[in-house]
mmCIF file with all atom_site columns, C-alpha atoms in Angstrom:
data_model
loop_
_atom_site.group_PDB
_atom_site.id
_atom_site.type_symbol
_atom_site.label_atom_id
_atom_site.label_alt_id
_atom_site.label_comp_id
_atom_site.label_asym_id
_atom_site.label_entity_id
_atom_site.label_seq_id
_atom_site.pdbx_PDB_ins_code
_atom_site.Cartn_x
_atom_site.Cartn_y
_atom_site.Cartn_z
_atom_site.occupancy
_atom_site.B_iso_or_equiv
_atom_site.pdbx_formal_charge
_atom_site.auth_seq_id
_atom_site.auth_comp_id
_atom_site.auth_asym_id
_atom_site.auth_atom_id
_atom_site.pdbx_PDB_model_num
ATOM 1   C CA . MET D 1 1   ? 52.950 -154.616 159.915 1.00 0.00 ? 1   MET D CA 1
ATOM 2   C CA . ASP D 1 2   ? 50.478 -154.058 162.754 1.00 0.00 ? 2   ASP D CA 1
ATOM 3   C CA . LEU D 1 3   ? 48.723 -150.997 162.878 1.00 0.00 ? 3   LEU D CA 1
ATOM 4   C CA . ALA D 1 4   ? 49.956 -149.803 165.898 1.00 0.00 ? 4   ALA D CA 1
ATOM 5   C CA . ASP D 1 5   ? 53.892 -150.746 164.901 1.00 0.00 ? 5   ASP D CA 1
ATOM 6   C CA . ALA D 1 6   ? 52.502 -148.732 161.327 1.00 0.00 ? 6   ALA D CA 1
ATOM 7   C CA . GLU D 1 7   ? 50.928 -145.713 163.015 1.00 0.00 ? 7   GLU D CA 1
ATOM 8   C CA . ARG D 1 8   ? 54.099 -145.655 165.308 1.00 0.00 ? 8   ARG D CA 1
ATOM 9   C CA . ARG D 1 9   ? 56.887 -145.386 162.701 1.00 0.00 ? 9   ARG D CA 1
ATOM 10  C CA . LEU D 1 10  ? 54.889 -143.156 160.284 1.00 0.00 ? 10  LEU D CA 1
ATOM 11  C CA . ALA D 1 11  ? 54.416 -140.430 163.248 1.00 0.00 ? 11  ALA D CA 1
ATOM 12  C CA . LYS D 1 12  ? 57.869 -140.746 163.887 1.00 0.00 ? 12  LYS D CA 1
ATOM 13  C CA . ALA D 1 13  ? 58.859 -140.175 160.637 1.00 0.00 ? 13  ALA D CA 1
ATOM 14  C CA . LEU D 1 14  ? 56.472 -137.347 159.619 1.00 0.00 ? 14  LEU D CA 1
ATOM 15  C CA . ALA D 1 15  ? 58.539 -135.225 162.546 1.00 0.00 ? 15  ALA D CA 1
ATOM 16  C CA . GLY D 1 16  ? 61.579 -135.428 160.284 1.00 0.00 ? 16  GLY D CA 1
ATOM 17  C CA . PRO D 1 17  ? 62.427 -134.470 156.752 1.00 0.00 ? 17  PRO D CA 1
ATOM 18  C CA . LEU D 1 18  ? 60.664 -135.555 154.439 1.00 0.00 ? 18  LEU D CA 1
ATOM 19  C CA . PRO D 1 19  ? 61.441 -137.702 151.425 1.00 0.00 ? 19  PRO D CA 1
ATOM 20  C CA . GLY D 1 20  ? 58.930 -136.649 149.079 1.00 0.00 ? 20  GLY D CA 1
ATOM 21  C CA . GLU D 1 21  ? 61.132 -135.421 146.493 1.00 0.00 ? 21  GLU D CA 1
ATOM 22  C CA . VAL D 1 22  ? 63.227 -138.528 146.171 1.00 0.00 ? 22  VAL D CA 1
ATOM 23  C CA . ALA D 1 23  ? 60.364 -141.163 146.295 1.00 0.00 ? 23  ALA D CA 1
ATOM 24  C CA . HIS D 1 24  ? 58.370 -138.993 143.897 1.00 0.00 ? 24  HIS D CA 1
ATOM 25  C CA . ALA D 1 25  ? 61.100 -139.130 141.352 1.00 0.00 ? 25  ALA D CA 1
ATOM 26  C CA . LEU D 1 26  ? 61.546 -143.025 141.426 1.00 0.00 ? 26  LEU D CA 1
ATOM 27  C CA . LEU D 1 27  ? 57.656 -143.208 140.695 1.00 0.00 ? 27  LEU D CA 1
ATOM 28  C CA . ALA D 1 28  ? 57.302 -140.639 137.992 1.00 0.00 ? 28  ALA D CA 1
ATOM 29  C CA . SER D 1 29  ? 56.073 -141.600 134.565 1.00 0.00 ? 29  SER D CA 1
ATOM 30  C CA . SER D 1 30  ? 58.891 -140.906 132.154 1.00 0.00 ? 30  SER D CA 1
ATOM 31  C CA . PRO D 1 31  ? 58.844 -138.130 130.779 1.00 0.00 ? 31  PRO D CA 1
ATOM 32  C CA . ARG D 1 32  ? 56.385 -136.421 133.166 1.00 0.00 ? 32  ARG D CA 1
ATOM 33  C CA . ARG D 1 33  ? 55.703 -132.800 131.215 1.00 0.00 ? 33  ARG D CA 1
ATOM 34  C CA . GLY D 1 34  ? 55.312 -130.087 133.031 1.00 0.00 ? 34  GLY D CA 1
ATOM 35  C CA . TRP D 1 35  ? 56.528 -131.545 136.500 1.00 0.00 ? 35  TRP D CA 1
ATOM 36  C CA . ARG D 1 36  ? 60.320 -131.216 138.047 1.00 0.00 ? 36  ARG D CA 1
ATOM 37  C CA . PRO D 1 37  ? 60.658 -133.030 141.542 1.00 0.00 ? 37  PRO D CA 1
ATOM 38  C CA . GLY D 1 38  ? 59.659 -130.807 144.521 1.00 0.00 ? 38  GLY D CA 1
ATOM 39  C CA . GLU D 1 39  ? 58.147 -127.984 142.604 1.00 0.00 ? 39  GLU D CA 1
ATOM 40  C CA . VAL D 1 40  ? 54.659 -126.152 143.752 1.00 0.00 ? 40  VAL D CA 1
ATOM 41  C CA . PRO D 1 41  ? 53.921 -123.673 141.723 1.00 0.00 ? 41  PRO D CA 1
ATOM 42  C CA . GLY D 1 42  ? 51.979 -120.978 143.395 1.00 0.00 ? 42  GLY D CA 1
ATOM 43  C CA . ALA D 1 43  ? 49.161 -120.514 140.927 1.00 0.00 ? 43  ALA D CA 1
ATOM 44  C CA . SER D 1 44  ? 47.870 -123.983 141.186 1.00 0.00 ? 44  SER D CA 1
ATOM 45  C CA . ARG D 1 45  ? 44.652 -125.191 143.283 1.00 0.00 ? 45  ARG D CA 1
ATOM 46  C CA . ALA D 1 46  ? 45.198 -127.003 146.325 1.00 0.00 ? 46  ALA D CA 1
ATOM 47  C CA . ALA D 1 47  ? 43.360 -130.686 146.862 1.00 0.00 ? 47  ALA D CA 1
ATOM 48  C CA . ALA D 1 48  ? 44.137 -133.312 149.532 1.00 0.00 ? 48  ALA D CA 1
ATOM 49  C CA . GLY D 1 49  ? 43.706 -136.722 149.210 1.00 0.00 ? 49  GLY D CA 1
ATOM 50  C CA . LEU D 1 50  ? 43.918 -138.932 152.588 1.00 0.00 ? 50  LEU D CA 1
ATOM 51  C CA . VAL D 1 51  ? 46.592 -141.979 152.976 1.00 0.00 ? 51  VAL D CA 1
ATOM 52  C CA . LEU D 1 52  ? 44.010 -144.416 155.421 1.00 0.00 ? 52  LEU D CA 1
ATOM 53  C CA . LEU D 1 53  ? 46.284 -146.696 157.376 1.00 0.00 ? 53  LEU D CA 1
ATOM 54  C CA . TYR D 1 54  ? 42.915 -149.350 157.972 1.00 0.00 ? 54  TYR D CA 1
ATOM 55  C CA . PRO D 1 55  ? 42.732 -152.103 160.337 1.00 0.00 ? 55  PRO D CA 1
ATOM 56  C CA . ASP D 1 56  ? 42.197 -155.192 158.411 1.00 0.00 ? 56  ASP D CA 1
ATOM 57  C CA . GLY D 1 57  ? 40.352 -157.482 161.389 1.00 0.00 ? 57  GLY D CA 1
ATOM 58  C CA . ARG D 1 58  ? 43.285 -159.558 162.138 1.00 0.00 ? 58  ARG D CA 1
ATOM 59  C CA . GLY D 1 59  ? 45.918 -156.376 163.515 1.00 0.00 ? 59  GLY D CA 1
ATOM 60  C CA . ALA D 1 60  ? 47.692 -155.678 160.347 1.00 0.00 ? 60  ALA D CA 1
ATOM 61  C CA . ALA D 1 61  ? 47.571 -152.692 158.544 1.00 0.00 ? 61  ALA D CA 1
ATOM 62  C CA . GLY D 1 62  ? 45.971 -151.725 155.518 1.00 0.00 ? 62  GLY D CA 1
ATOM 63  C CA . LEU D 1 63  ? 45.739 -148.673 152.892 1.00 0.00 ? 63  LEU D CA 1
ATOM 64  C CA . VAL D 1 64  ? 42.520 -147.320 151.769 1.00 0.00 ? 64  VAL D CA 1
ATOM 65  C CA . LEU D 1 65  ? 41.986 -146.902 148.020 1.00 0.00 ? 65  LEU D CA 1
ATOM 66  C CA . THR D 1 66  ? 39.400 -146.247 145.577 1.00 0.00 ? 66  THR D CA 1
ATOM 67  C CA . LEU D 1 67  ? 39.258 -146.992 141.943 1.00 0.00 ? 67  LEU D CA 1
ATOM 68  C CA . ARG D 1 68  ? 37.845 -144.489 139.444 1.00 0.00 ? 68  ARG D CA 1
ATOM 69  C CA . PRO D 1 69  ? 34.789 -145.084 136.828 1.00 0.00 ? 69  PRO D CA 1
ATOM 70  C CA . GLU D 1 70  ? 36.175 -145.444 133.680 1.00 0.00 ? 70  GLU D CA 1
ATOM 71  C CA . SER D 1 71  ? 33.670 -142.593 132.456 1.00 0.00 ? 71  SER D CA 1
ATOM 72  C CA . LEU D 1 72  ? 35.070 -139.877 134.291 1.00 0.00 ? 72  LEU D CA 1
ATOM 73  C CA . ALA D 1 73  ? 37.051 -137.347 131.900 1.00 0.00 ? 73  ALA D CA 1
ATOM 74  C CA . ARG D 1 74  ? 40.505 -137.353 134.018 1.00 0.00 ? 74  ARG D CA 1
ATOM 75  C CA . HIS D 1 75  ? 42.049 -140.178 135.509 1.00 0.00 ? 75  HIS D CA 1
ATOM 76  C CA . GLY D 1 76  ? 39.207 -142.398 134.679 1.00 0.00 ? 76  GLY D CA 1
ATOM 77  C CA . GLY D 1 77  ? 39.925 -146.249 135.635 1.00 0.00 ? 77  GLY D CA 1
ATOM 78  C CA . GLN D 1 78  ? 42.684 -145.155 137.702 1.00 0.00 ? 78  GLN D CA 1
ATOM 79  C CA . VAL D 1 79  ? 43.472 -145.993 141.542 1.00 0.00 ? 79  VAL D CA 1
ATOM 80  C CA . SER D 1 80  ? 43.559 -143.030 143.382 1.00 0.00 ? 80  SER D CA 1
ATOM 81  C CA . LEU D 1 81  ? 43.395 -141.645 147.228 1.00 0.00 ? 81  LEU D CA 1
ATOM 82  C CA . PRO D 1 82  ? 40.043 -140.788 148.767 1.00 0.00 ? 82  PRO D CA 1
ATOM 83  C CA . GLY D 1 83  ? 40.400 -137.012 148.262 1.00 0.00 ? 83  GLY D CA 1
ATOM 84  C CA . GLY D 1 84  ? 39.748 -134.158 146.336 1.00 0.00 ? 84  GLY D CA 1
ATOM 85  C CA . ALA D 1 85  ? 39.696 -129.760 145.971 1.00 0.00 ? 85  ALA D CA 1
ATOM 86  C CA . VAL D 1 86  ? 39.904 -127.883 148.925 1.00 0.00 ? 86  VAL D CA 1
ATOM 87  C CA . GLU D 1 87  ? 37.036 -125.249 149.297 1.00 0.00 ? 87  GLU D CA 1
ATOM 88  C CA . PRO D 1 88  ? 37.378 -122.071 150.395 1.00 0.00 ? 88  PRO D CA 1
ATOM 89  C CA . GLY D 1 89  ? 38.003 -122.098 154.330 1.00 0.00 ? 89  GLY D CA 1
ATOM 90  C CA . GLU D 1 90  ? 38.680 -124.966 154.491 1.00 0.00 ? 90  GLU D CA 1
ATOM 91  C CA . SER D 1 91  ? 41.977 -126.577 156.038 1.00 0.00 ? 91  SER D CA 1
ATOM 92  C CA . VAL D 1 92  ? 43.698 -129.375 153.832 1.00 0.00 ? 92  VAL D CA 1
ATOM 93  C CA . GLU D 1 93  ? 43.156 -132.137 156.511 1.00 0.00 ? 93  GLU D CA 1
ATOM 94  C CA . ASP D 1 94  ? 38.972 -131.020 156.997 1.00 0.00 ? 94  ASP D CA 1
ATOM 95  C CA . ALA D 1 95  ? 38.997 -131.062 153.074 1.00 0.00 ? 95  ALA D CA 1
ATOM 96  C CA . ALA D 1 96  ? 41.081 -134.494 153.012 1.00 0.00 ? 96  ALA D CA 1
ATOM 97  C CA . LEU D 1 97  ? 38.251 -135.928 155.919 1.00 0.00 ? 97  LEU D CA 1
ATOM 98  C CA . ARG D 1 98  ? 34.967 -134.495 154.395 1.00 0.00 ? 98  ARG D CA 1
ATOM 99  C CA . GLU D 1 99  ? 36.491 -136.200 150.760 1.00 0.00 ? 99  GLU D CA 1
ATOM 100 C CA . ALA D 1 100 ? 36.562 -139.258 152.853 1.00 0.00 ? 100 ALA D CA 1
ATOM 101 C CA . ARG D 1 101 ? 33.588 -139.397 154.413 1.00 0.00 ? 101 ARG D CA 1
ATOM 102 C CA . GLU D 1 102 ? 31.344 -138.169 150.978 1.00 0.00 ? 102 GLU D CA 1
ATOM 103 C CA . GLU D 1 103 ? 33.734 -140.855 148.997 1.00 0.00 ? 103 GLU D CA 1
ATOM 104 C CA . ILE D 1 104 ? 33.976 -143.569 150.657 1.00 0.00 ? 104 ILE D CA 1
ATOM 105 C CA . GLY D 1 105 ? 31.748 -143.063 154.014 1.00 0.00 ? 105 GLY D CA 1
ATOM 106 C CA . ALA D 1 106 ? 34.360 -142.804 156.480 1.00 0.00 ? 106 ALA D CA 1
ATOM 107 C CA . ASP D 1 107 ? 33.460 -141.396 159.974 1.00 0.00 ? 107 ASP D CA 1
ATOM 108 C CA . PRO D 1 108 ? 35.910 -138.497 160.907 1.00 0.00 ? 108 PRO D CA 1
ATOM 109 C CA . GLY D 1 109 ? 35.669 -139.277 164.826 1.00 0.00 ? 109 GLY D CA 1
ATOM 110 C CA . ALA D 1 110 ? 37.048 -142.648 164.043 1.00 0.00 ? 110 ALA D CA 1
ATOM 111 C CA . ILE D 1 111 ? 40.322 -140.890 162.407 1.00 0.00 ? 111 ILE D CA 1
ATOM 112 C CA . ARG D 1 112 ? 43.160 -139.691 164.129 1.00 0.00 ? 112 ARG D CA 1
ATOM 113 C CA . LEU D 1 113 ? 45.566 -137.141 162.021 1.00 0.00 ? 113 LEU D CA 1
ATOM 114 C CA . LEU D 1 114 ? 49.227 -137.774 161.870 1.00 0.00 ? 114 LEU D CA 1
ATOM 115 C CA . GLY D 1 115 ? 50.448 -135.877 159.196 1.00 0.00 ? 115 GLY D CA 1
ATOM 116 C CA . ARG D 1 116 ? 50.988 -134.517 155.819 1.00 0.00 ? 116 ARG D CA 1
ATOM 117 C CA . LEU D 1 117 ? 53.414 -136.094 153.331 1.00 0.00 ? 117 LEU D CA 1
ATOM 118 C CA . THR D 1 118 ? 55.154 -133.780 150.501 1.00 0.00 ? 118 THR D CA 1
ATOM 119 C CA . PRO D 1 119 ? 52.792 -131.782 148.352 1.00 0.00 ? 119 PRO D CA 1
ATOM 120 C CA . LEU D 1 120 ? 52.923 -132.825 144.381 1.00 0.00 ? 120 LEU D CA 1
ATOM 121 C CA . HIS D 1 121 ? 52.278 -130.829 141.601 1.00 0.00 ? 121 HIS D CA 1
ATOM 122 C CA . VAL D 1 122 ? 49.942 -132.673 139.051 1.00 0.00 ? 122 VAL D CA 1
ATOM 123 C CA . PRO D 1 123 ? 50.427 -130.881 135.377 1.00 0.00 ? 123 PRO D CA 1
ATOM 124 C CA . VAL D 1 124 ? 47.453 -132.721 133.831 1.00 0.00 ? 124 VAL D CA 1
ATOM 125 C CA . SER D 1 125 ? 45.304 -131.338 136.276 1.00 0.00 ? 125 SER D CA 1
ATOM 126 C CA . GLY D 1 126 ? 47.044 -127.973 137.584 1.00 0.00 ? 126 GLY D CA 1
ATOM 127 C CA . PHE D 1 127 ? 46.462 -129.509 141.008 1.00 0.00 ? 127 PHE D CA 1
ATOM 128 C CA . VAL D 1 128 ? 49.221 -129.743 143.966 1.00 0.00 ? 128 VAL D CA 1
ATOM 129 C CA . ILE D 1 129 ? 47.847 -132.302 145.889 1.00 0.00 ? 129 ILE D CA 1
ATOM 130 C CA . HIS D 1 130 ? 48.622 -132.104 149.960 1.00 0.00 ? 130 HIS D CA 1
ATOM 131 C CA . PRO D 1 131 ? 48.653 -136.247 151.351 1.00 0.00 ? 131 PRO D CA 1
ATOM 132 C CA . VAL D 1 132 ? 47.564 -136.369 154.256 1.00 0.00 ? 132 VAL D CA 1
ATOM 133 C CA . ALA D 1 133 ? 48.140 -139.647 157.117 1.00 0.00 ? 133 ALA D CA 1
ATOM 134 C CA . ALA D 1 134 ? 45.555 -141.043 159.678 1.00 0.00 ? 134 ALA D CA 1
ATOM 135 C CA . VAL D 1 135 ? 44.963 -144.403 160.949 1.00 0.00 ? 135 VAL D CA 1
ATOM 136 C CA . ALA D 1 136 ? 41.346 -145.665 161.364 1.00 0.00 ? 136 ALA D CA 1
ATOM 137 C CA . MET D 1 137 ? 40.842 -146.155 164.753 1.00 0.00 ? 137 MET D CA 1
ATOM 138 C CA . ALA D 1 138 ? 38.659 -148.889 164.186 1.00 0.00 ? 138 ALA D CA 1
ATOM 139 C CA . ARG D 1 139 ? 36.737 -150.907 161.284 1.00 0.00 ? 139 ARG D CA 1
ATOM 140 C CA . PHE D 1 140 ? 33.792 -149.053 159.733 1.00 0.00 ? 140 PHE D CA 1
ATOM 141 C CA . ARG D 1 141 ? 31.603 -149.445 157.309 1.00 0.00 ? 141 ARG D CA 1
ATOM 142 C CA . MET D 1 142 ? 32.363 -148.674 153.761 1.00 0.00 ? 142 MET D CA 1
ATOM 143 C CA . HIS D 1 143 ? 30.417 -147.422 151.207 1.00 0.00 ? 143 HIS D CA 1
ATOM 144 C CA . ARG D 1 144 ? 31.043 -146.141 148.115 1.00 0.00 ? 144 ARG D CA 1
ATOM 145 C CA . SER D 1 145 ? 30.106 -143.027 146.177 1.00 0.00 ? 145 SER D CA 1
ATOM 146 C CA . CYS D 1 146 ? 28.431 -144.228 143.009 1.00 0.00 ? 146 CYS D CA 1
ATOM 147 C CA . GLY D 1 147 ? 29.570 -141.574 141.069 1.00 0.00 ? 147 GLY D CA 1
ATOM 148 C CA . GLU D 1 148 ? 33.033 -140.873 142.248 1.00 0.00 ? 148 GLU D CA 1
ATOM 149 C CA . VAL D 1 149 ? 33.840 -144.610 143.188 1.00 0.00 ? 149 VAL D CA 1
ATOM 150 C CA . GLU D 1 150 ? 34.024 -147.284 140.896 1.00 0.00 ? 150 GLU D CA 1
ATOM 151 C CA . ALA D 1 151 ? 34.967 -149.914 144.262 1.00 0.00 ? 151 ALA D CA 1
ATOM 152 C CA . ILE D 1 152 ? 36.855 -149.296 147.548 1.00 0.00 ? 152 ILE D CA 1
ATOM 153 C CA . LEU D 1 153 ? 40.211 -151.662 147.682 1.00 0.00 ? 153 LEU D CA 1
ATOM 154 C CA . GLU D 1 154 ? 41.827 -152.331 151.070 1.00 0.00 ? 154 GLU D CA 1
ATOM 155 C CA . ALA D 1 155 ? 45.347 -152.757 150.333 1.00 0.00 ? 155 ALA D CA 1
ATOM 156 C CA . PRO D 1 156 ? 47.738 -154.788 152.975 1.00 0.00 ? 156 PRO D CA 1
ATOM 157 C CA . LEU D 1 157 ? 50.227 -152.690 153.341 1.00 0.00 ? 157 LEU D CA 1
ATOM 158 C CA . ARG D 1 158 ? 52.687 -155.263 153.219 1.00 0.00 ? 158 ARG D CA 1
ATOM 159 C CA . ASP D 1 159 ? 52.157 -155.740 149.572 1.00 0.00 ? 159 ASP D CA 1
ATOM 160 C CA . LEU D 1 160 ? 53.213 -152.045 149.477 1.00 0.00 ? 160 LEU D CA 1
ATOM 161 C CA . LEU D 1 161 ? 56.370 -152.863 151.429 1.00 0.00 ? 161 LEU D CA 1
ATOM 162 C CA . ASP D 1 162 ? 57.244 -155.861 148.980 1.00 0.00 ? 162 ASP D CA 1
ATOM 163 C CA . PRO D 1 163 ? 59.638 -155.145 146.444 1.00 0.00 ? 163 PRO D CA 1
ATOM 164 C CA . SER D 1 164 ? 57.816 -157.276 144.723 1.00 0.00 ? 164 SER D CA 1
ATOM 165 C CA . SER D 1 165 ? 54.658 -155.437 144.251 1.00 0.00 ? 165 SER D CA 1
ATOM 166 C CA . LEU D 1 166 ? 56.819 -152.561 141.838 1.00 0.00 ? 166 LEU D CA 1
ATOM 167 C CA . GLY D 1 167 ? 57.049 -152.786 138.098 1.00 0.00 ? 167 GLY D CA 1
ATOM 168 C CA . VAL D 1 168 ? 57.400 -151.120 135.611 1.00 0.00 ? 168 VAL D CA 1
ATOM 169 C CA . GLU D 1 169 ? 56.181 -150.656 131.811 1.00 0.00 ? 169 GLU D CA 1
ATOM 170 C CA . HIS D 1 170 ? 56.154 -148.745 128.731 1.00 0.00 ? 170 HIS D CA 1
ATOM 171 C CA . ARG D 1 171 ? 52.927 -147.253 126.960 1.00 0.00 ? 171 ARG D CA 1
ATOM 172 C CA . ILE D 1 172 ? 52.927 -145.598 124.115 1.00 0.00 ? 172 ILE D CA 1
ATOM 173 C CA . LEU D 1 173 ? 50.693 -142.321 123.893 1.00 0.00 ? 173 LEU D CA 1
ATOM 174 C CA . GLU D 1 174 ? 50.734 -140.138 120.874 1.00 0.00 ? 174 GLU D CA 1
ATOM 175 C CA . GLY D 1 175 ? 53.407 -141.686 119.552 1.00 0.00 ? 175 GLY D CA 1
ATOM 176 C CA . ARG D 1 176 ? 55.751 -140.988 122.190 1.00 0.00 ? 176 ARG D CA 1
ATOM 177 C CA . ASP D 1 177 ? 57.127 -143.941 124.549 1.00 0.00 ? 177 ASP D CA 1
ATOM 178 C CA . TYR D 1 178 ? 56.597 -143.452 127.667 1.00 0.00 ? 178 TYR D CA 1
ATOM 179 C CA . ARG D 1 179 ? 58.248 -144.878 130.927 1.00 0.00 ? 179 ARG D CA 1
ATOM 180 C CA . VAL D 1 180 ? 55.695 -145.992 133.545 1.00 0.00 ? 180 VAL D CA 1
ATOM 181 C CA . PRO D 1 181 ? 56.306 -147.099 137.095 1.00 0.00 ? 181 PRO D CA 1
ATOM 182 C CA . PHE D 1 182 ? 53.861 -148.748 139.085 1.00 0.00 ? 182 PHE D CA 1
ATOM 183 C CA . PHE D 1 183 ? 52.417 -150.754 142.246 1.00 0.00 ? 183 PHE D CA 1
ATOM 184 C CA . PHE D 1 184 ? 50.719 -153.923 141.456 1.00 0.00 ? 184 PHE D CA 1
ATOM 185 C CA . LEU D 1 185 ? 48.118 -153.860 144.926 1.00 0.00 ? 185 LEU D CA 1
ATOM 186 C CA . GLU D 1 186 ? 45.110 -155.405 144.309 1.00 0.00 ? 186 GLU D CA 1
ATOM 187 C CA . GLY D 1 187 ? 44.932 -156.867 140.982 1.00 0.00 ? 187 GLY D CA 1
ATOM 188 C CA . HIS D 1 188 ? 45.263 -153.128 140.193 1.00 0.00 ? 188 HIS D CA 1
ATOM 189 C CA . LYS D 1 189 ? 48.565 -151.066 138.832 1.00 0.00 ? 189 LYS D CA 1
ATOM 190 C CA . VAL D 1 190 ? 48.461 -148.028 140.660 1.00 0.00 ? 190 VAL D CA 1
ATOM 191 C CA . TRP D 1 191 ? 50.837 -145.264 139.113 1.00 0.00 ? 191 TRP D CA 1
ATOM 192 C CA . GLY D 1 192 ? 51.575 -141.663 138.448 1.00 0.00 ? 192 GLY D CA 1
ATOM 193 C CA . ALA D 1 193 ? 50.556 -139.249 141.036 1.00 0.00 ? 193 ALA D CA 1
ATOM 194 C CA . THR D 1 194 ? 48.764 -142.202 143.212 1.00 0.00 ? 194 THR D CA 1
ATOM 195 C CA . ALA D 1 195 ? 52.298 -144.182 142.852 1.00 0.00 ? 195 ALA D CA 1
ATOM 196 C CA . MET D 1 196 ? 54.278 -140.956 143.459 1.00 0.00 ? 196 MET D CA 1
ATOM 197 C CA . VAL D 1 197 ? 52.698 -140.298 147.124 1.00 0.00 ? 197 VAL D CA 1
ATOM 198 C CA . LEU D 1 198 ? 53.013 -143.654 148.241 1.00 0.00 ? 198 LEU D CA 1
ATOM 199 C CA . ALA D 1 199 ? 56.466 -144.139 147.197 1.00 0.00 ? 199 ALA D CA 1
ATOM 200 C CA . GLU D 1 200 ? 57.068 -141.582 149.668 1.00 0.00 ? 200 GLU D CA 1
ATOM 201 C CA . LEU D 1 201 ? 55.038 -143.664 152.679 1.00 0.00 ? 201 LEU D CA 1
ATOM 202 C CA . ALA D 1 202 ? 56.772 -146.794 151.711 1.00 0.00 ? 202 ALA D CA 1
ATOM 203 C CA . SER D 1 203 ? 60.064 -144.531 152.412 1.00 0.00 ? 203 SER D CA 1
ATOM 204 C CA . LEU D 1 204 ? 58.522 -143.179 155.701 1.00 0.00 ? 204 LEU D CA 1
ATOM 205 C CA . LEU D 1 205 ? 57.665 -146.698 157.025 1.00 0.00 ? 205 LEU D CA 1
ATOM 206 C CA . ARG D 1 206 ? 60.812 -147.958 156.129 1.00 0.00 ? 206 ARG D CA 1
ATOM 207 C CA . ASP D 1 207 ? 62.915 -144.763 156.932 1.00 0.00 ? 207 ASP D CA 1
ATOM 208 C CA . THR D 1 208 ? 64.872 -145.704 153.403 1.00 0.00 ? 208 THR D CA 1
ATOM 209 C CA . GLY D 1 209 ? 65.606 -141.504 152.645 1.00 0.00 ? 209 GLY D CA 1
ATOM 210 C CA . GLY D 1 210 ? 63.485 -142.273 149.620 1.00 0.00 ? 210 GLY D CA 1
ATOM 211 C CA . ARG D 1 211 ? 63.467 -145.463 148.052 1.00 0.00 ? 211 ARG D CA 1
ATOM 212 C CA . PRO D 1 212 ? 60.261 -147.544 148.465 1.00 0.00 ? 212 PRO D CA 1
#
């Protein structure tokens, strides 16, 4: 899928009903304590995540993700979207662009915002992620924030949309068996909240009503 086609499809899909509740549930780990599909607790703090479509240099669309350092107390070693907490006085869009500038060196002036995906409550952190879809109008020189980002990943969008990228594994945590769905992208298993957001993105691009 080329970048122009991806942008057209996503902009059109974002103007209609969002499939987030269904898509999130399909990629949610099970059991997922403290989470109910579609629930956004009023006391939760807002966070923004930038779902950035990016040109790969040959006209095809890619997706920018970050690998978090293992040393971080929360979500260490996991793949995530560029993003972070919404500060007082900021909009979700402002926060997404600011965090992307800080984490990957994104130029806000080179990014076109397309709209918001479905908010997602993350019980372990107490945040509600507000994913913001956007497209980079041209490639830019990325550089990572050393304290927050171990590596910047450019995942081809075609890989996200390839059914063979989906997998499931079981993990034993505190003596309990968890079913963990994931996307396998750029050599990494993308699971948890990031995978749930990407499931909605894939559904919107395919117009599948929630299925990634």
